[in-house]
Coordinates of C-alpha atoms and ligand atoms in Angstrom, one line a residue:
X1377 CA -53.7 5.3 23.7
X1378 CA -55.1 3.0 20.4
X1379 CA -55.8 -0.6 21.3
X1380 CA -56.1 -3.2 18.6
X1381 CA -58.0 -6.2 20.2
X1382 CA -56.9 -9.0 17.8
X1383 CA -59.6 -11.8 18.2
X1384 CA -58.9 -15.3 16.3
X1385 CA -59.2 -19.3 17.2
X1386 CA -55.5 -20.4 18.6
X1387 CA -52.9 -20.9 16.0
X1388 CA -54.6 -18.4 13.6
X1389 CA -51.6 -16.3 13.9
X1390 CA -52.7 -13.1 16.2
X1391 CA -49.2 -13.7 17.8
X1392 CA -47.5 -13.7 14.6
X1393 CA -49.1 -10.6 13.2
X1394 CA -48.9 -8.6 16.8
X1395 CA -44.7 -9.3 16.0
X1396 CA -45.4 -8.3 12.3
X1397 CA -46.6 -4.9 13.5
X1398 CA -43.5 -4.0 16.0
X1399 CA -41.4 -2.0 13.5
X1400 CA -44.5 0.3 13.2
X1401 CA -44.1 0.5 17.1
X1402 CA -46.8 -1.6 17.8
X1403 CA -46.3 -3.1 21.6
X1404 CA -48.3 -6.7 21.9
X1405 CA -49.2 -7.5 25.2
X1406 CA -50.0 -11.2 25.0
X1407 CA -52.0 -12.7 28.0
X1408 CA -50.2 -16.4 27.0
X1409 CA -47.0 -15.0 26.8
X1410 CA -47.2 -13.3 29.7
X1411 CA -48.9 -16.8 32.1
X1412 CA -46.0 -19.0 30.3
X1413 CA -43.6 -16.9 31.8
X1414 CA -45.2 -16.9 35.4
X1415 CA -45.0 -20.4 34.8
X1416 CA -41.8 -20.9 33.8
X1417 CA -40.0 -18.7 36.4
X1418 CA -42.5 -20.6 39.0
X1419 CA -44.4 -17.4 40.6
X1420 CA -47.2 -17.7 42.9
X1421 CA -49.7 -17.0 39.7
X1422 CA -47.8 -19.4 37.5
X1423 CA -48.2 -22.1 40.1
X1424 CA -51.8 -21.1 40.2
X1425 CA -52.6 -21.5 36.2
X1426 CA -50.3 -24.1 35.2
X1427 CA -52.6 -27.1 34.9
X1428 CA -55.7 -25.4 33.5
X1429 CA -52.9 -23.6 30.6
X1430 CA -51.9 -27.4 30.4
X1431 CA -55.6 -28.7 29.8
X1432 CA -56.4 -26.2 27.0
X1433 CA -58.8 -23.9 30.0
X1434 CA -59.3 -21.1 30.7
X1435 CA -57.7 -19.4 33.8
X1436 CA -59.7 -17.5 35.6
X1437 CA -60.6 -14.0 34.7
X1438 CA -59.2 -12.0 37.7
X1439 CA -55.9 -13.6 37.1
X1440 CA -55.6 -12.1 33.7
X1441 CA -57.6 -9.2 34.1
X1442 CA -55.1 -8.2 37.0
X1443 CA -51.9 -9.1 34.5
X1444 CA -53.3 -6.9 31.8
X1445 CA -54.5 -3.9 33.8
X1446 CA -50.7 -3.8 35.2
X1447 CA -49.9 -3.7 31.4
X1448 CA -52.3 -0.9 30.5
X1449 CA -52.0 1.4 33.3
X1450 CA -47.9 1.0 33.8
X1451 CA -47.3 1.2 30.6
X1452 CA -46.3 3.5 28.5
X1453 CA -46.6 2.7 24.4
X1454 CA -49.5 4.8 23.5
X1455 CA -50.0 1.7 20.9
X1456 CA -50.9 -1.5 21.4
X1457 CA -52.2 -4.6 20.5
X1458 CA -54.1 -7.2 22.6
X1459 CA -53.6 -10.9 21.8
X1460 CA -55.5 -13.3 23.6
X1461 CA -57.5 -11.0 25.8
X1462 CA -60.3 -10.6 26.1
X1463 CA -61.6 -14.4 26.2
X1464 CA -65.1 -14.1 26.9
X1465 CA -67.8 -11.3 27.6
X1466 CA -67.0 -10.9 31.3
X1467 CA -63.2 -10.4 30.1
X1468 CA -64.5 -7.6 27.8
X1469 CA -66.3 -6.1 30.3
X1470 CA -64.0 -5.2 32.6
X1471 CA -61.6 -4.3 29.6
X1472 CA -64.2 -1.9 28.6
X1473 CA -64.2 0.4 31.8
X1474 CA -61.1 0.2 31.9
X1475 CA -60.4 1.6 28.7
X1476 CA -62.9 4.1 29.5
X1477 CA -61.1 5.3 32.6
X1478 CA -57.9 5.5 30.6
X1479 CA -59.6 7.4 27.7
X1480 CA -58.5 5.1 25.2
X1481 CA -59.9 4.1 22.4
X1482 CA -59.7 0.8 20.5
X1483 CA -60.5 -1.4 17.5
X1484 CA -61.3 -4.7 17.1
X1485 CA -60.0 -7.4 14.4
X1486 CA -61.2 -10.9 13.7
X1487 CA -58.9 -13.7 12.1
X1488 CA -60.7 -16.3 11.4
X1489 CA -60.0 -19.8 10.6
X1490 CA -61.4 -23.8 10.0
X1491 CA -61.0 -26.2 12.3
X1492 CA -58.8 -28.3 10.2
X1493 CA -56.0 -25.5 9.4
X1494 CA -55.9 -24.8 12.9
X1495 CA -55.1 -28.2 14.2
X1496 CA -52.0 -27.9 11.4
X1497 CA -51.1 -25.1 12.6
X1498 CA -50.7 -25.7 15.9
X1499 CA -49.1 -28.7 16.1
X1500 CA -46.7 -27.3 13.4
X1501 CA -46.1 -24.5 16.0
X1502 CA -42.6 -24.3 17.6
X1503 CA -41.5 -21.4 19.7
X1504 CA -38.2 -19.7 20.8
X1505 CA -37.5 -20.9 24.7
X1506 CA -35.6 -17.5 25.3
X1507 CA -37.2 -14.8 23.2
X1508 CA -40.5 -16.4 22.5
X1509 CA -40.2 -15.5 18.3
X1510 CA -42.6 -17.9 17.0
X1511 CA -41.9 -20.8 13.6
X1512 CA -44.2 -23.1 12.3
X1513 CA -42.6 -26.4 10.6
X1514 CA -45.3 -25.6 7.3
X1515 CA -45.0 -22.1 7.0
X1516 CA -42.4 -20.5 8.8
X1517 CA -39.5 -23.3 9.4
X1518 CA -36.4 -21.7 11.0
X1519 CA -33.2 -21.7 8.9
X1520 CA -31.4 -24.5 11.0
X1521 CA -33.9 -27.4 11.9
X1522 CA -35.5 -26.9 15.3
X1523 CA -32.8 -23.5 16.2
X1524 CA -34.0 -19.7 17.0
X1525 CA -32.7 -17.9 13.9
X1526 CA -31.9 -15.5 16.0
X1527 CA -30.9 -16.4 19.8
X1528 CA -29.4 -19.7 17.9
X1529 CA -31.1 -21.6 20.9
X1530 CA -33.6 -24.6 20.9
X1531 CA -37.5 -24.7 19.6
X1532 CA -39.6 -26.2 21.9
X1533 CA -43.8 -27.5 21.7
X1534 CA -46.4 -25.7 24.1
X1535 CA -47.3 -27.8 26.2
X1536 CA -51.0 -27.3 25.2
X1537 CA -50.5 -28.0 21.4
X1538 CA -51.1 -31.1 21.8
X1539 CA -53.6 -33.0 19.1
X1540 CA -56.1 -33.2 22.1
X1541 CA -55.9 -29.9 24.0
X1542 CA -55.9 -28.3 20.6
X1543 CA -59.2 -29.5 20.2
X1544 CA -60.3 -28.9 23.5
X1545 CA -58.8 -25.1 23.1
X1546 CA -61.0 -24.7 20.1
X1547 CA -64.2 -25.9 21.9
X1548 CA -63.5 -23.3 24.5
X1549 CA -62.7 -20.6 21.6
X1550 CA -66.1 -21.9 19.6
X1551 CA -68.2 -21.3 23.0
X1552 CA -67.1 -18.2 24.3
X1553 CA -66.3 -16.0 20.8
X1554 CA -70.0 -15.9 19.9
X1555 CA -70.5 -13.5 23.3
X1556 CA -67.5 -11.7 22.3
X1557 CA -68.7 -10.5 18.7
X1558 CA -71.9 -9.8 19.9
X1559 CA -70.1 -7.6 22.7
X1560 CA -68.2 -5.7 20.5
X1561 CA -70.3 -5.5 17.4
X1562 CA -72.6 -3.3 19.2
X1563 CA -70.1 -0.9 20.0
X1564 CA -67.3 -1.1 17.1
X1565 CA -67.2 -1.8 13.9
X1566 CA -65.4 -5.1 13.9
X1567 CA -62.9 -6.3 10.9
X1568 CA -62.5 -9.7 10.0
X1569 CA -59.5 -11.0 8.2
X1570 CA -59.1 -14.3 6.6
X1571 CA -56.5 -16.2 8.5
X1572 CA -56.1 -18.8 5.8
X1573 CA -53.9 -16.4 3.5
X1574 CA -50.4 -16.2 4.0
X1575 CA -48.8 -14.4 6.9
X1576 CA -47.5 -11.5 4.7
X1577 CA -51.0 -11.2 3.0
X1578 CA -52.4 -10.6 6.3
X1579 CA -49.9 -8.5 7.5
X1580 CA -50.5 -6.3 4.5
X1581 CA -54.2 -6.4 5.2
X1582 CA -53.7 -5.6 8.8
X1583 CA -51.8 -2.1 7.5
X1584 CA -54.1 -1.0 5.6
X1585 CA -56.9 -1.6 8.4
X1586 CA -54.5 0.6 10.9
X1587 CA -53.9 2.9 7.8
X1588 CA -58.0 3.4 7.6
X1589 CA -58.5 3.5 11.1
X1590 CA -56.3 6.3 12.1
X1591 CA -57.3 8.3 9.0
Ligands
AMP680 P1 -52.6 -18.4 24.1 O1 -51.2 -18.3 24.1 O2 -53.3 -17.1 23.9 O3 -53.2 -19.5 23.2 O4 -53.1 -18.8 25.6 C1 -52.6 -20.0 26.2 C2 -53.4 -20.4 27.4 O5 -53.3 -19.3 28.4 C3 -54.9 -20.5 27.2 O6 -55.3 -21.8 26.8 C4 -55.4 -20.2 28.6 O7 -55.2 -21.4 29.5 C5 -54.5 -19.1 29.1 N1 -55.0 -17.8 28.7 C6 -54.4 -16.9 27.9 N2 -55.1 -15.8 27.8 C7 -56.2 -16.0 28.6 C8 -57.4 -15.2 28.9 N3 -57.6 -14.0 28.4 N4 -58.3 -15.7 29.8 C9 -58.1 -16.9 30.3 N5 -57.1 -17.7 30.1 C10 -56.1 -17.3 29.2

């Protein structure tokens, strides 16, 4: 099993480029996704992380760590790509042994991105209520205003892309990713992308790190 642990500020478009990377049977297994649903269908967890998703927070480690070793050990795509996870060093941690009792291995990619490009893209963000395909309004509008190009439903706003917990998500990024590169920079080579180029450009970039890597 190959992990790709895509690291990034929100709205620098790990989401985006975890899609990108499906025809190449790439699986993404995004930790957001994945508590938006628990909150939508009203499980015992969603209950549980609903107002710290809402506040820009972090939930709590075991909660995600939990969700995610489900995902690694049931599954059975000998490829995929983490978005979203780990969050902080404790996250990685506990990622790291148990990667090591799977015998995986893994790679880790940086998108980066300023402040100010985040905030536009984030609020520009608009997402798919049914299959979760993800538009933004400056980059990636959908053919009809504000309808799925393909489910042909509405487009709605996380709830946390709000001006203000946008800002307090990128405080919590800013504080935690400094452990998180020093984590994994020991181990791994780390690759850092710019996220400021289009999503294509990355995408192509993004191929050609896979391409290397599994040379
Ligand atoms: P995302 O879709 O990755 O931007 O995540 C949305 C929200 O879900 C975050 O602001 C957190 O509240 C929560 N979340 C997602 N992944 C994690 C994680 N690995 N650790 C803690 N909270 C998370």
């Amino acid at each position: 099993m190959l992990l790709f642990i895509f690291l990034g500020p929100p709205g620098s478009g790990k989401g985006t480029q975890a899609d990108m990377l499906a025809p190449y049977h790439w699986m993404k297994i995004s930790t957001g996704d994945l508590l938006r649903d628990n909150v939508k269908n009203k499980t015992e967890i969603g209950k549980q992380v609903a107002e710290m998703m809402n506040k820009g927070k972090l939930v709590s480690d075991e909660i995600v760590f939990e969700i995610i070793k489900n995902k690694l050990v049931h599954g059975h795509n000998p490829k995929l790509l983490l978005d979203g996870f780990p969050r902080n060093a404790n996250q990685a941690q506990l990622l790291e042994k148990l990667i090591n009792n799977l015998g995986a291995s893994y790679k880790v990619l940086l998108i980066e991105l300023s402040d100010e490009e985040i905030i536009k893209r984030n609020t520009g963000r608009r997402i798919c209520q049914k299959c979760n395909k993800i538009y933004n309004i400056h980059f990636s509008p959908p053919r009809v205003t504000n309808i799925c190009d393909e489910c042909g439903v509405d487009l709605t706003i996380r709830k946390d892309d709000t001006e203000e917990v946008i800002r307090e998500r990128i405080d919590v990024y800013r504080k935690e990713v400094d452990d998180l590169l020093k984590f994994y920079g020991q181990k791994n080579e780390i690759a850092h992308v710019n996220g400021a180029l289009s999503a294509s450009e990355i995408h192509d970039t993004i191929l050609k790190i896979i391409e290397e890597t599994n040379r």
